[in-house]
């Protein structure tokens, strides 16, 4: 893994890969996520079964803007096409959570989900980005140290008239 210098510490550069049904799959560092898109701010409180309520302030780009720039393989003009897509977000420890594209699409759920570049003012370069789900009451989808975002179509069994 390449090494970068942040402050006075040498740290491994964490990056996340956008993969799946995309026209422009890409690998992005936290620095890329900060420089490439408008940074939004979210003050959130979520509950953890083990630790109790957690309160944090996150900054980062909207997940939908980063994924849109990777070119999801749907027809953007067709809402029914967009409504079939899913995203799976994986952390460095293998923990992963699923979202639907419609959940974050402005024409559907419009959830302001972020790929965090800062947590409580601290740059996330040393840890990797964290998924921020401001409307989630539970912390489980706040996936940290993100390594991969997969985009793809939900494929239920073929329609047989039932
Ligand atoms: N990569 C990764 N991210 C994760 C988890 C995890 O086990 N692995 N746990 C989730 C859970 S259950 C909670 S409550 C939040 C906050 O956990 P923390 O306070 O330990 O950061 O992180 C979430 N993100
Ligand atoms: Mo949790």
PDB file of C-alpha atoms and ligand atoms in Angstrom:
ATOM      1  CA  UNK A   1       0.000   0.000   0.000  1.00  0.00           C
ATOM      2  CA  UNK A   2       1.392   3.461  -0.840  1.00  0.00           C
ATOM      3  CA  UNK A   3       2.454   5.621   2.079  1.00  0.00           C
ATOM      4  CA  UNK A   4       1.636   9.305   2.479  1.00  0.00           C
ATOM      5  CA  UNK A   5       2.554  11.923   5.048  1.00  0.00           C
ATOM      6  CA  UNK A   6      -0.266  13.540   7.044  1.00  0.00           C
ATOM      7  CA  UNK A   7       1.019  15.948   9.654  1.00  0.00           C
ATOM      8  CA  UNK A   8       4.145  14.293  10.981  1.00  0.00           C
ATOM      9  CA  UNK A   9       2.907  10.706  10.723  1.00  0.00           C
ATOM     10  CA  UNK A  10       3.408   8.279   7.869  1.00  0.00           C
ATOM     11  CA  UNK A  11       0.149   6.509   7.191  1.00  0.00           C
ATOM     12  CA  UNK A  12      -1.070   4.030   4.619  1.00  0.00           C
ATOM     13  CA  UNK A  13      -3.296   5.694   2.023  1.00  0.00           C
ATOM     14  CA  UNK A  14      -6.760   4.179   2.273  1.00  0.00           C
ATOM     15  CA  UNK A  15      -8.868   4.102  -0.819  1.00  0.00           C
ATOM     16  CA  UNK A  16     -12.233   2.788  -1.849  1.00  0.00           C
ATOM     17  CA  UNK A  17     -13.080   1.109  -5.127  1.00  0.00           C
ATOM     18  CA  UNK A  18     -16.356   1.886  -6.890  1.00  0.00           C
ATOM     19  CA  UNK A  19     -17.182  -1.342  -8.738  1.00  0.00           C
ATOM     20  CA  UNK A  20     -20.048  -3.146 -10.443  1.00  0.00           C
ATOM     21  CA  UNK A  21     -22.522  -1.903 -13.031  1.00  0.00           C
ATOM     22  CA  UNK A  22     -20.635   1.323 -13.745  1.00  0.00           C
ATOM     23  CA  UNK A  23     -19.400   2.896 -16.977  1.00  0.00           C
ATOM     24  CA  UNK A  24     -16.438   4.537 -15.177  1.00  0.00           C
ATOM     25  CA  UNK A  25     -15.332   2.383 -12.217  1.00  0.00           C
ATOM     26  CA  UNK A  26     -12.793   4.299 -10.136  1.00  0.00           C
ATOM     27  CA  UNK A  27     -10.653   4.069  -6.994  1.00  0.00           C
ATOM     28  CA  UNK A  28     -10.771   7.126  -4.729  1.00  0.00           C
ATOM     29  CA  UNK A  29      -8.783   8.223  -1.686  1.00  0.00           C
ATOM     30  CA  UNK A  30     -10.314  10.335   1.084  1.00  0.00           C
ATOM     31  CA  UNK A  31      -8.340  13.273  -0.347  1.00  0.00           C
ATOM     32  CA  UNK A  32      -9.980  12.642  -3.749  1.00  0.00           C
ATOM     33  CA  UNK A  33     -13.408  12.624  -2.076  1.00  0.00           C
ATOM     34  CA  UNK A  34     -12.656  15.982  -0.420  1.00  0.00           C
ATOM     35  CA  UNK A  35     -11.290  17.664  -3.549  1.00  0.00           C
ATOM     36  CA  UNK A  36     -13.691  16.346  -6.165  1.00  0.00           C
ATOM     37  CA  UNK A  37     -17.151  17.140  -4.807  1.00  0.00           C
ATOM     38  CA  UNK A  38     -18.980  19.724  -2.709  1.00  0.00           C
ATOM     39  CA  UNK A  39     -18.570  18.909   0.997  1.00  0.00           C
ATOM     40  CA  UNK A  40     -21.783  18.576   3.009  1.00  0.00           C
ATOM     41  CA  UNK A  41     -22.048  18.577   6.786  1.00  0.00           C
ATOM     42  CA  UNK A  42     -24.204  16.288   8.908  1.00  0.00           C
ATOM     43  CA  UNK A  43     -24.680  16.351  12.675  1.00  0.00           C
ATOM     44  CA  UNK A  44     -25.926  12.915  13.577  1.00  0.00           C
ATOM     45  CA  UNK A  45     -26.961  10.852  16.555  1.00  0.00           C
ATOM     46  CA  UNK A  46     -27.259   7.097  16.198  1.00  0.00           C
ATOM     47  CA  UNK A  47     -27.750   4.267  18.586  1.00  0.00           C
ATOM     48  CA  UNK A  48     -25.374   1.347  19.029  1.00  0.00           C
ATOM     49  CA  UNK A  49     -26.603  -1.806  20.718  1.00  0.00           C
ATOM     50  CA  UNK A  50     -23.279  -2.149  22.556  1.00  0.00           C
ATOM     51  CA  UNK A  51     -22.134   1.444  23.123  1.00  0.00           C
ATOM     52  CA  UNK A  52     -25.418   3.382  23.406  1.00  0.00           C
ATOM     53  CA  UNK A  53     -26.104   6.700  21.644  1.00  0.00           C
ATOM     54  CA  UNK A  54     -23.253   8.278  19.643  1.00  0.00           C
ATOM     55  CA  UNK A  55     -23.124  11.882  18.487  1.00  0.00           C
ATOM     56  CA  UNK A  56     -20.800  12.989  15.663  1.00  0.00           C
ATOM     57  CA  UNK A  57     -20.360  15.707  13.054  1.00  0.00           C
ATOM     58  CA  UNK A  58     -19.326  14.418   9.626  1.00  0.00           C
ATOM     59  CA  UNK A  59     -18.305  16.199   6.438  1.00  0.00           C
ATOM     60  CA  UNK A  60     -18.047  14.742   2.961  1.00  0.00           C
ATOM     61  CA  UNK A  61     -19.572  14.474  -0.497  1.00  0.00           C
ATOM     62  CA  UNK A  62     -23.029  13.051  -1.150  1.00  0.00           C
ATOM     63  CA  UNK A  63     -22.800   9.334  -1.995  1.00  0.00           C
ATOM     64  CA  UNK A  64     -25.218   9.870  -4.905  1.00  0.00           C
ATOM     65  CA  UNK A  65     -22.952  12.492  -6.521  1.00  0.00           C
ATOM     66  CA  UNK A  66     -19.844  10.300  -6.281  1.00  0.00           C
ATOM     67  CA  UNK A  67     -21.677   7.243  -7.657  1.00  0.00           C
ATOM     68  CA  UNK A  68     -23.388   9.310 -10.390  1.00  0.00           C
ATOM     69  CA  UNK A  69     -19.968  10.449 -11.629  1.00  0.00           C
ATOM     70  CA  UNK A  70     -18.901   6.795 -11.918  1.00  0.00           C
ATOM     71  CA  UNK A  71     -21.729   6.333 -14.445  1.00  0.00           C
ATOM     72  CA  UNK A  72     -24.245   3.804 -13.107  1.00  0.00           C
ATOM     73  CA  UNK A  73     -25.444   1.559 -15.932  1.00  0.00           C
ATOM     74  CA  UNK A  74     -29.043   2.727 -15.829  1.00  0.00           C
ATOM     75  CA  UNK A  75     -30.965   5.118 -18.038  1.00  0.00           C
ATOM     76  CA  UNK A  76     -31.017   8.255 -15.830  1.00  0.00           C
ATOM     77  CA  UNK A  77     -34.179   9.486 -17.577  1.00  0.00           C
ATOM     78  CA  UNK A  78     -36.134   6.378 -16.552  1.00  0.00           C
ATOM     79  CA  UNK A  79     -37.172   6.239 -12.898  1.00  0.00           C
ATOM     80  CA  UNK A  80     -38.217   2.582 -13.109  1.00  0.00           C
ATOM     81  CA  UNK A  81     -34.730   1.696 -14.370  1.00  0.00           C
ATOM     82  CA  UNK A  82     -33.084   3.531 -11.463  1.00  0.00           C
ATOM     83  CA  UNK A  83     -35.435   1.899  -8.961  1.00  0.00           C
ATOM     84  CA  UNK A  84     -33.905  -1.565  -9.521  1.00  0.00           C
ATOM     85  CA  UNK A  85     -30.370  -0.643  -8.412  1.00  0.00           C
ATOM     86  CA  UNK A  86     -28.656  -1.491  -5.118  1.00  0.00           C
ATOM     87  CA  UNK A  87     -25.397  -0.426  -3.457  1.00  0.00           C
ATOM     88  CA  UNK A  88     -23.327  -2.591  -1.104  1.00  0.00           C
ATOM     89  CA  UNK A  89     -20.794  -0.691   1.016  1.00  0.00           C
ATOM     90  CA  UNK A  90     -17.964  -2.766   2.536  1.00  0.00           C
ATOM     91  CA  UNK A  91     -15.636  -1.812   5.394  1.00  0.00           C
ATOM     92  CA  UNK A  92     -12.027  -2.854   5.961  1.00  0.00           C
ATOM     93  CA  UNK A  93     -13.122  -5.591   8.382  1.00  0.00           C
ATOM     94  CA  UNK A  94     -15.625  -7.080   5.914  1.00  0.00           C
ATOM     95  CA  UNK A  95     -18.696  -5.529   7.565  1.00  0.00           C
ATOM     96  CA  UNK A  96     -21.053  -4.504   4.785  1.00  0.00           C
ATOM     97  CA  UNK A  97     -24.411  -2.839   4.438  1.00  0.00           C
ATOM     98  CA  UNK A  98     -26.848  -2.529   1.560  1.00  0.00           C
ATOM     99  CA  UNK A  99     -28.684   0.590   0.368  1.00  0.00           C
ATOM    100  CA  UNK A 100     -31.005   1.027  -2.562  1.00  0.00           C
ATOM    101  CA  UNK A 101     -30.204   3.630  -5.193  1.00  0.00           C
ATOM    102  CA  UNK A 102     -33.772   4.918  -4.765  1.00  0.00           C
ATOM    103  CA  UNK A 103     -33.070   5.566  -1.071  1.00  0.00           C
ATOM    104  CA  UNK A 104     -30.522   8.260  -2.024  1.00  0.00           C
ATOM    105  CA  UNK A 105     -31.986   9.373  -5.384  1.00  0.00           C
ATOM    106  CA  UNK A 106     -33.476  12.908  -5.146  1.00  0.00           C
ATOM    107  CA  UNK A 107     -36.622  11.700  -6.993  1.00  0.00           C
ATOM    108  CA  UNK A 108     -37.246   8.938  -4.423  1.00  0.00           C
ATOM    109  CA  UNK A 109     -36.025   8.795  -0.797  1.00  0.00           C
ATOM    110  CA  UNK A 110     -33.609  11.733  -1.197  1.00  0.00           C
ATOM    111  CA  UNK A 111     -31.549  10.609   1.846  1.00  0.00           C
ATOM    112  CA  UNK A 112     -28.493  12.889   2.294  1.00  0.00           C
ATOM    113  CA  UNK A 113     -26.059   9.975   2.680  1.00  0.00           C
ATOM    114  CA  UNK A 114     -22.385  11.006   2.825  1.00  0.00           C
ATOM    115  CA  UNK A 115     -19.011   9.419   2.213  1.00  0.00           C
ATOM    116  CA  UNK A 116     -17.276  11.139   5.110  1.00  0.00           C
ATOM    117  CA  UNK A 117     -13.899  12.825   4.704  1.00  0.00           C
ATOM    118  CA  UNK A 118     -13.891  14.242   8.260  1.00  0.00           C
ATOM    119  CA  UNK A 119     -15.343  13.048  11.561  1.00  0.00           C
ATOM    120  CA  UNK A 120     -15.662  15.654  14.325  1.00  0.00           C
ATOM    121  CA  UNK A 121     -13.212  17.830  12.364  1.00  0.00           C
ATOM    122  CA  UNK A 122     -10.588  15.071  12.086  1.00  0.00           C
ATOM    123  CA  UNK A 123      -9.494  14.102   8.543  1.00  0.00           C
ATOM    124  CA  UNK A 124     -10.317  10.471   7.775  1.00  0.00           C
ATOM    125  CA  UNK A 125      -7.273   9.831   5.553  1.00  0.00           C
ATOM    126  CA  UNK A 126      -5.707   7.502   8.146  1.00  0.00           C
ATOM    127  CA  UNK A 127      -8.884   5.388   8.542  1.00  0.00           C
ATOM    128  CA  UNK A 128     -10.642   5.640   5.209  1.00  0.00           C
ATOM    129  CA  UNK A 129     -14.062   7.091   4.478  1.00  0.00           C
ATOM    130  CA  UNK A 130     -17.124   6.316   6.576  1.00  0.00           C
ATOM    131  CA  UNK A 131     -20.708   5.955   5.382  1.00  0.00           C
ATOM    132  CA  UNK A 132     -22.997   8.523   7.045  1.00  0.00           C
ATOM    133  CA  UNK A 133     -26.708   7.658   7.149  1.00  0.00           C
ATOM    134  CA  UNK A 134     -28.306  10.741   8.787  1.00  0.00           C
ATOM    135  CA  UNK A 135     -31.808   9.214   8.784  1.00  0.00           C
ATOM    136  CA  UNK A 136     -30.772   5.874  10.328  1.00  0.00           C
ATOM    137  CA  UNK A 137     -31.608   5.525  14.021  1.00  0.00           C
ATOM    138  CA  UNK A 138     -29.158   2.612  14.369  1.00  0.00           C
ATOM    139  CA  UNK A 139     -25.407   2.773  13.776  1.00  0.00           C
ATOM    140  CA  UNK A 140     -24.992  -0.480  11.847  1.00  0.00           C
ATOM    141  CA  UNK A 141     -24.895   1.139   8.377  1.00  0.00           C
ATOM    142  CA  UNK A 142     -22.314   3.766   9.399  1.00  0.00           C
ATOM    143  CA  UNK A 143     -19.732   1.502   7.727  1.00  0.00           C
ATOM    144  CA  UNK A 144     -16.204   2.681   8.575  1.00  0.00           C
ATOM    145  CA  UNK A 145     -12.895   2.240   6.721  1.00  0.00           C
ATOM    146  CA  UNK A 146     -14.783   1.766   3.455  1.00  0.00           C
ATOM    147  CA  UNK A 147     -12.853  -0.277   0.898  1.00  0.00           C
ATOM    148  CA  UNK A 148     -15.547  -0.940  -1.706  1.00  0.00           C
ATOM    149  CA  UNK A 149     -18.852   0.363  -3.000  1.00  0.00           C
ATOM    150  CA  UNK A 150     -20.572  -2.098  -5.312  1.00  0.00           C
ATOM    151  CA  UNK A 151     -23.387  -0.919  -7.564  1.00  0.00           C
ATOM    152  CA  UNK A 152     -25.701  -3.409  -9.233  1.00  0.00           C
ATOM    153  CA  UNK A 153     -29.190  -4.489 -10.140  1.00  0.00           C
ATOM    154  CA  UNK A 154     -31.476  -6.399  -7.814  1.00  0.00           C
ATOM    155  CA  UNK A 155     -32.345  -9.629  -9.620  1.00  0.00           C
ATOM    156  CA  UNK A 156     -35.436 -11.281  -8.133  1.00  0.00           C
ATOM    157  CA  UNK A 157     -36.655 -14.561  -9.672  1.00  0.00           C
ATOM    158  CA  UNK A 158     -38.194 -14.138 -13.153  1.00  0.00           C
ATOM    159  CA  UNK A 159     -41.843 -13.102 -13.296  1.00  0.00           C
ATOM    160  CA  UNK A 160     -44.071 -16.095 -13.944  1.00  0.00           C
ATOM    161  CA  UNK A 161     -47.395 -14.428 -13.459  1.00  0.00           C
ATOM    162  CA  UNK A 162     -47.600 -15.097  -9.695  1.00  0.00           C
TER     163      UNK A 162
HETATM  164  N1  LIG B   1     -16.337  -1.376   9.194  1.00  0.00           N
HETATM  165  C1  LIG B   1     -17.231  -1.381  10.178  1.00  0.00           C
HETATM  166  N2  LIG B   1     -18.041  -0.327  10.310  1.00  0.00           N
HETATM  167  C2  LIG B   1     -18.965  -0.306  11.302  1.00  0.00           C
HETATM  168  C3  LIG B   1     -19.122  -1.387  12.199  1.00  0.00           C
HETATM  169  C4  LIG B   1     -18.265  -2.503  12.026  1.00  0.00           C
HETATM  170  O1  LIG B   1     -18.316  -3.504  12.762  1.00  0.00           O
HETATM  171  N3  LIG B   1     -17.326  -2.458  11.012  1.00  0.00           N
HETATM  172  N4  LIG B   1     -20.067  -1.333  13.181  1.00  0.00           N
HETATM  173  C5  LIG B   1     -21.192  -0.399  12.988  1.00  0.00           C
HETATM  174  C6  LIG B   1     -21.926  -0.147  14.222  1.00  0.00           C
HETATM  175  S1  LIG B   1     -22.795  -1.441  14.870  1.00  0.00           S
HETATM  176  C7  LIG B   1     -21.975   1.092  14.833  1.00  0.00           C
HETATM  177  S2  LIG B   1     -22.970   1.418  16.139  1.00  0.00           S
HETATM  178  C8  LIG B   1     -21.159   2.216  14.310  1.00  0.00           C
HETATM  179  C9  LIG B   1     -20.399   2.977  15.360  1.00  0.00           C
HETATM  180  O2  LIG B   1     -19.475   2.121  15.938  1.00  0.00           O
HETATM  181  P1  LIG B   1     -18.193   2.702  16.652  1.00  0.00           P
HETATM  182  O3  LIG B   1     -18.710   3.607  17.729  1.00  0.00           O
HETATM  183  O4  LIG B   1     -17.518   1.494  17.174  1.00  0.00           O
HETATM  184  O5  LIG B   1     -17.424   3.432  15.617  1.00  0.00           O
HETATM  185  O6  LIG B   1     -20.232   1.775  13.349  1.00  0.00           O
HETATM  186  C10 LIG B   1     -20.772   0.923  12.378  1.00  0.00           C
HETATM  187  N5  LIG B   1     -19.762   0.769  11.379  1.00  0.00           N
HETATM  188 MO1  LIG B   2     -23.625  -0.781  16.848  1.00  0.00          MO
END
